[in-house]
C-alpha angles and dihedrals in degrees: 000000000000092000093054135076105264119221093190111128089222112103119266121210092257090048090060091053094051102034093070090066094042099049113112114241100208139031088250090060094046111104123215131359092089095175093050091047093051093048093047092049089057093046094049097041091049090052092048092052092049092045092230134113112270122247117282112277129219118197116192133179143091120316121272098035099107109271094137091045091052091051090055090047090053090055092045093049089051093045088237137134119253127216116199129205139139137238096247090054092059100074099143134036089242091062090057095040091055091052095045094048090057095055120112122217111288096013121147119231113200119198114186119205088012091175088073096059113125115258097242091052091045091055090052089050091059092066093041092054095047106035104013089240137110130198115225114204113215120194131002138265123004091342095058116120131195118227116196115223121193116219131196117269107266142166119243116210111192124190125197138171090198110048090170090062092062116103117245096243092054095044092049092057094065112094094200128033124187128185116210115220129206112268127255114238090248091059091045089055088057090049090051094048091051092048092047091053092051094045094043095243121156096229116176121206094249090049091052091050092051094050093044091054091057098043100092092237090290125121093206091057091044092055091046092052090047091057092049092047089049089057091053093046092052095045104036104020138032095281097263117119105223129161093264092048091047091050092049093046095048090047087059089052093046095244109142131205093276094048095257116145132200095281094047091053091044090055092049092044092051091047093049104034103030100035101026092242097314154208092222133155121253094242092054091046091050092051089051092058096037097244137117114268090237091057093052093044098045103031107030108024101059093057096039090052092047091047089055095242101110131039128199114221133173088258096049143276119335129193114232125222088258090060092051090049092048089056092046094249133127114247119229118246113281098029114148110260101228116155144173091278086084091063101096 
């Protein structure tokens, strides 16, 4: 799929290059997630007035919704430095101890995909979060000794795409937990207008609405589509991103009006035409479309389920009536209804 436009919410290499310039710097600039913004404002303002670091913060939700941006905003609002790492990078307690010992008072430590942190490092994190102290074990066997090491008071911001994978003891040590929701098209239009202004793109209101409607409720995907539509507008049009230009561009990249790409439609087509709507197992379905089961399960399925076109059952995956209709086919009696109303 490397030669296609990816609609995965996971960051692509070119996303990482552009996102740094597009990230909002303050809560006031952050678009969407109104409930999370309001709650965070209270948490941060209360901490500022008390002159103490705020409670540890856990941000959960699908990728591409702004968890990393919010962590940077938290640090900026507190006037603090931020240190960034990820759960898979913390394999040993020593990795975590080295990072914690270098924190200054009030710093923010951001751990992305915190549910993937190794268990020994996680257990060290418990004490650090509660008492701002870590115990360093020196030596092995009966002669091993534990040396307590005080660390500066800090705020941990953890991000996870799988809140259910967090252990209870770790989850309970966060004082504030926020769940990020998929964006409404109206909020995605605001994201697109802001990005277009920063990137110098002539984005018209009808063009923004067209791109937002196909962005799967995810700002990262919206910004990725905007850049590809810009390419089309500059090469094959007059540079302005209008609705007609956006439609033509996204047709070139095989992104349809519901935000489904080639692989999404291949999965639905196999399910409907090869297996009569299912049920069918994920491995069989993946073989039918020539992809790895993990790709189908992690990239395609979440959106197809949310769009009301695919249902998971104990016996396997089943196409809904909405999937049959999207492919121009007549569903058999008894098909689950589904439908685009489940999108947001």
